[in-house]
Short mmCIF file of C-alpha atoms in Angstrom, two decimals:
data_model
loop_
_atom_site.label_atom_id
_atom_site.label_comp_id
_atom_site.label_asym_id
_atom_site.label_seq_id
_atom_site.Cartn_x
_atom_site.Cartn_y
_atom_site.Cartn_z
CA ASN K 22 -6.57 0.73 29.31
CA ALA K 23 -10.28 0.67 28.50
CA GLY K 24 -10.40 -3.02 27.56
CA VAL K 25 -12.58 -5.73 29.03
CA MET K 26 -11.44 -6.57 32.53
CA GLN K 27 -11.83 -9.88 34.28
CA ASN K 28 -10.84 -11.00 37.73
CA PRO K 29 -9.48 -13.06 39.16
CA ARG K 30 -7.18 -14.25 36.37
CA HIS K 31 -6.63 -17.58 38.09
CA LEU K 32 -8.95 -19.23 40.59
CA VAL K 33 -8.48 -22.50 42.42
CA ARG K 34 -11.43 -24.08 44.19
CA ARG K 35 -11.95 -27.40 45.90
CA ARG K 36 -14.86 -29.57 44.83
CA GLY K 37 -18.06 -28.33 46.40
CA GLN K 38 -16.96 -24.71 46.83
CA GLU K 39 -18.37 -21.71 45.01
CA ALA K 40 -16.60 -19.79 42.25
CA ARG K 41 -17.36 -16.15 41.43
CA LEU K 42 -15.97 -14.67 38.25
CA ARG K 43 -16.19 -10.95 37.53
CA CYS K 44 -16.26 -9.02 34.28
CA SER K 45 -16.24 -5.29 33.59
CA PRO K 46 -17.05 -4.47 29.95
CA MET K 47 -15.18 -1.98 27.80
CA LYS K 48 -16.10 1.63 28.40
CA GLY K 49 -19.23 2.45 26.47
CA HIS K 50 -20.26 -1.18 26.08
CA SER K 51 -23.49 -2.33 27.68
CA HIS K 52 -23.68 -5.90 26.36
CA VAL K 53 -21.80 -8.73 28.06
CA TYR K 54 -21.33 -12.31 26.93
CA TRP K 55 -19.77 -15.23 28.80
CA TYR K 56 -18.03 -18.10 27.00
CA ARG K 57 -16.32 -21.21 28.30
CA GLN K 58 -13.32 -22.95 26.76
CA LEU K 59 -12.66 -26.44 28.04
CA PRO K 60 -9.13 -27.84 27.63
CA GLU K 61 -8.42 -28.64 23.98
CA GLU K 62 -11.95 -27.58 22.99
CA GLY K 63 -13.52 -24.60 21.28
CA LEU K 64 -15.26 -21.64 22.80
CA LYS K 65 -18.87 -22.26 23.81
CA PHE K 66 -21.44 -19.54 24.41
CA MET K 67 -22.97 -19.53 27.86
CA VAL K 68 -25.02 -16.38 28.44
CA TYR K 69 -25.72 -12.88 27.13
CA LEU K 70 -26.68 -10.07 29.47
CA GLN K 71 -27.51 -6.41 29.39
CA LYS K 72 -27.75 -4.27 32.51
CA GLU K 73 -30.21 -5.95 34.91
CA ASN K 74 -31.41 -8.37 32.21
CA ILE K 75 -30.51 -11.86 31.04
CA ILE K 76 -31.19 -11.85 27.31
CA ASP K 77 -30.08 -15.34 26.30
CA GLU K 78 -28.96 -18.10 28.66
CA SER K 79 -29.34 -20.96 26.23
CA GLY K 80 -25.74 -22.11 26.79
CA MET K 81 -25.83 -22.15 30.57
CA PRO K 82 -25.95 -25.50 32.36
CA LYS K 83 -29.32 -25.84 34.02
CA GLU K 84 -27.93 -26.36 37.51
CA ARG K 85 -25.26 -24.66 39.62
CA PHE K 86 -24.54 -21.85 37.13
CA SER K 87 -25.98 -18.36 37.28
CA ALA K 88 -25.08 -14.94 35.90
CA GLU K 89 -26.02 -11.37 36.59
CA PHE K 90 -25.17 -7.89 35.39
CA PRO K 91 -26.43 -5.42 37.99
CA LYS K 92 -27.15 -1.77 37.39
CA GLU K 93 -23.94 -0.90 39.22
CA GLY K 94 -20.80 -2.98 39.17
CA PRO K 95 -19.41 -5.82 37.10
CA SER K 96 -21.13 -8.83 35.62
CA ILE K 97 -20.80 -11.92 37.79
CA LEU K 98 -20.72 -15.56 36.70
CA ARG K 99 -21.36 -17.77 39.69
CA ILE K 100 -20.74 -21.51 39.86
CA GLN K 101 -22.01 -23.28 42.93
CA GLN K 102 -20.69 -26.60 44.23
CA VAL K 103 -17.95 -26.80 41.63
CA VAL K 104 -16.89 -30.14 40.18
CA ARG K 105 -13.70 -31.12 38.36
CA GLY K 106 -15.48 -30.84 35.01
CA ASP K 107 -15.93 -27.10 35.62
CA SER K 108 -12.18 -26.59 35.22
CA ALA K 109 -11.85 -24.38 32.16
CA ALA K 110 -11.08 -20.89 30.93
CA TYR K 111 -14.04 -18.56 31.25
CA PHE K 112 -14.01 -15.57 28.95
CA CYS K 113 -16.14 -12.50 29.04
CA ALA K 114 -16.74 -10.39 25.94
CA SER K 115 -18.50 -7.10 25.44
CA SER K 116 -20.02 -5.15 22.58
CA PRO K 117 -21.51 -1.68 22.27
CA ARG K 118 -24.81 -2.95 20.97
CA THR K 119 -26.48 -6.08 19.76
CA GLU K 120 -27.40 -7.15 16.25
CA ALA K 121 -24.28 -8.90 15.12
CA TYR K 122 -21.66 -6.43 16.26
CA GLU K 123 -18.05 -7.25 17.10
CA GLN K 124 -17.37 -8.74 20.50
CA TYR K 125 -14.13 -7.98 22.34
CA PHE K 126 -12.78 -10.47 24.82
CA GLY K 127 -11.24 -10.02 28.23
CA PRO K 128 -8.16 -11.93 29.41
CA GLY K 129 -10.22 -14.72 30.93
CA THR K 130 -10.38 -16.48 34.28
CA ARG K 131 -8.69 -19.87 34.49
CA LEU K 132 -10.66 -21.97 36.96
CA THR K 133 -9.04 -25.07 38.41
CA VAL K 134 -11.10 -27.39 40.58
CA THR K 135 -9.08 -29.72 42.79
CA GLN J 201 -27.22 -28.33 15.77
CA LYS J 202 -25.63 -25.27 14.19
CA GLU J 203 -21.96 -25.82 13.45
CA VAL J 204 -18.82 -24.06 12.31
CA GLU J 205 -16.19 -26.32 10.81
CA GLN J 206 -12.48 -25.65 10.52
CA ASN J 207 -9.52 -27.83 9.68
CA SER J 208 -7.64 -28.25 12.94
CA GLY J 209 -4.22 -28.21 11.28
CA PRO J 210 -1.50 -27.59 12.00
CA LEU J 211 -1.10 -25.54 8.87
CA SER J 212 2.61 -25.02 8.36
CA VAL J 213 3.84 -22.25 6.04
CA PRO J 214 7.26 -20.69 5.51
CA GLU J 215 7.91 -17.12 6.53
CA GLY J 216 6.81 -14.70 3.82
CA ALA J 217 4.26 -17.07 2.27
CA ILE J 218 0.47 -16.70 2.14
CA ALA J 219 -1.46 -18.63 4.76
CA SER J 220 -5.00 -19.62 3.77
CA LEU J 221 -7.50 -20.56 6.49
CA ASN J 222 -10.96 -21.87 5.71
CA CYS J 223 -14.25 -22.19 7.54
CA THR J 224 -17.71 -23.50 6.66
CA TYR J 225 -20.90 -22.93 8.61
CA SER J 226 -24.28 -24.61 8.69
CA ASP J 227 -26.67 -21.77 9.63
CA ARG J 228 -27.94 -20.20 6.39
CA GLY J 229 -29.39 -17.26 8.31
CA SER J 230 -26.05 -16.11 9.72
CA GLN J 231 -25.19 -12.55 8.79
CA SER J 232 -21.97 -11.77 10.63
CA PHE J 233 -18.62 -13.50 10.42
CA PHE J 234 -15.47 -12.99 12.45
CA TRP J 235 -11.91 -14.19 12.65
CA TYR J 236 -10.17 -14.26 16.00
CA ARG J 237 -6.54 -15.04 16.75
CA GLN J 238 -5.71 -16.86 19.97
CA TYR J 239 -2.18 -17.36 21.21
CA SER J 240 -1.63 -20.28 23.56
CA GLY J 241 -2.89 -19.46 27.04
CA LYS J 242 -4.33 -16.11 25.95
CA SER J 243 -7.76 -14.76 25.07
CA PRO J 244 -9.21 -14.46 21.56
CA GLU J 245 -8.31 -11.26 19.74
CA LEU J 246 -10.62 -9.97 17.01
CA ILE J 247 -8.72 -9.47 13.77
CA MET J 248 -11.38 -9.32 11.05
CA SER J 249 -15.14 -8.98 10.67
CA ILE J 250 -17.07 -9.38 7.43
CA TYR J 251 -20.79 -8.99 6.77
CA SER J 252 -21.30 -9.07 2.98
CA ASN J 253 -20.16 -11.30 0.16
CA GLY J 254 -16.76 -10.62 -1.31
CA ASP J 255 -13.39 -9.62 0.04
CA LYS J 256 -12.40 -7.32 2.87
CA GLU J 257 -8.78 -6.32 3.30
CA ASP J 258 -7.04 -4.94 6.38
CA GLY J 259 -3.27 -4.74 6.19
CA ARG J 260 -1.86 -8.22 5.62
CA PHE J 261 -5.26 -9.84 6.28
CA THR J 262 -8.03 -10.49 3.76
CA ALA J 263 -11.34 -12.05 4.71
CA GLN J 264 -13.49 -13.62 2.03
CA LEU J 265 -17.16 -14.48 2.36
CA ASN J 266 -19.42 -16.56 0.11
CA LYS J 267 -22.86 -16.89 1.69
CA ALA J 268 -24.22 -19.09 -1.10
CA SER J 269 -21.50 -21.66 -0.37
CA GLN J 270 -21.58 -20.94 3.40
CA TYR J 271 -17.86 -20.42 3.31
CA VAL J 272 -15.52 -17.93 4.97
CA SER J 273 -11.78 -17.70 4.56
CA LEU J 274 -8.87 -15.69 5.91
CA LEU J 275 -5.71 -15.01 3.94
CA ILE J 276 -2.57 -13.82 5.70
CA ARG J 277 0.01 -12.36 3.34
CA ASP J 278 3.72 -12.20 4.10
CA SER J 279 3.28 -14.56 7.05
CA GLN J 280 5.53 -13.93 10.04
CA PRO J 281 6.55 -16.26 12.89
CA SER J 282 4.53 -13.95 15.17
CA ASP J 283 1.40 -15.02 13.23
CA SER J 284 1.79 -18.53 14.67
CA ALA J 285 -1.39 -19.01 16.69
CA THR J 286 -4.79 -20.65 16.56
CA TYR J 287 -7.29 -18.87 14.32
CA LEU J 288 -10.93 -19.11 15.31
CA CYS J 289 -13.79 -18.61 12.90
CA ALA J 290 -16.98 -17.30 14.55
CA VAL J 291 -20.44 -16.92 13.10
CA ASN J 292 -23.49 -15.31 14.65
CA GLU J 293 -26.49 -17.56 15.18
CA ALA J 294 -29.46 -16.27 13.22
CA GLY J 295 -32.09 -15.03 15.65
CA GLY J 296 -29.70 -15.75 18.49
CA TYR J 297 -29.22 -12.26 19.95
CA ASN J 298 -25.67 -12.03 18.67
CA LYS J 299 -24.68 -15.37 20.12
CA LEU J 300 -21.46 -16.44 18.42
CA ILE J 301 -20.76 -20.01 17.38
CA PHE J 302 -17.05 -20.76 17.20
CA GLY J 303 -15.16 -23.30 15.19
CA ALA J 304 -12.56 -25.40 16.98
CA GLY J 305 -9.81 -23.35 15.35
CA THR J 306 -6.95 -23.91 12.95
CA ARG J 307 -3.45 -23.95 14.34
CA LEU J 308 -1.04 -22.00 12.13
CA ALA J 309 2.72 -22.46 12.37
CA VAL J 310 4.95 -20.06 10.43
CA HIS J 311 8.52 -21.29 10.27
CA PRO J 312 11.54 -19.10 9.48
#
């Protein structure tokens, strides 16, 4: 299966801990997007990355959140010192190129902060 | 604030009927429009993309775009219970590096 892969699928963290979410794009795709879906809310854009570059992080909270997409390995979304309000589904999507092309979503990581 | 508006529903249709889902958007510069289907607890699945005015058909699905009215719709013919899901309209933000703005979704229920 050459789809977008995300792990872990479920993640439980206590308040104050760190959460690391991983995303491997579809084969042949070099553009990665992260979205967040809060309970009973719509999908919200967080960040767009290409290999070794953050292209658009206009949707990322200014503190505690960071993202990277290294030359080797998956993209990582990192949330430091998690709070209950971070509990959500985090989806990664990928596309083969930019300029308004289709984005394909991974299965998501459900983060629960206790 | 650029927005995508959808009726939250639920939209209830009988099996075999046509389901019509609508979406309006505020960003006049948007060029790309997508419909995603999301089953409860699952990830969004791309079902249609449309880039120019008019209709685009794919199997039982037809997407319609009217840029002058800033309006996108999705028709599902011969609706099946398995079509019951939330349908998300997504629009690219003009100048936004392919950032997608999503509507809150319309919940569709197809009853036998």
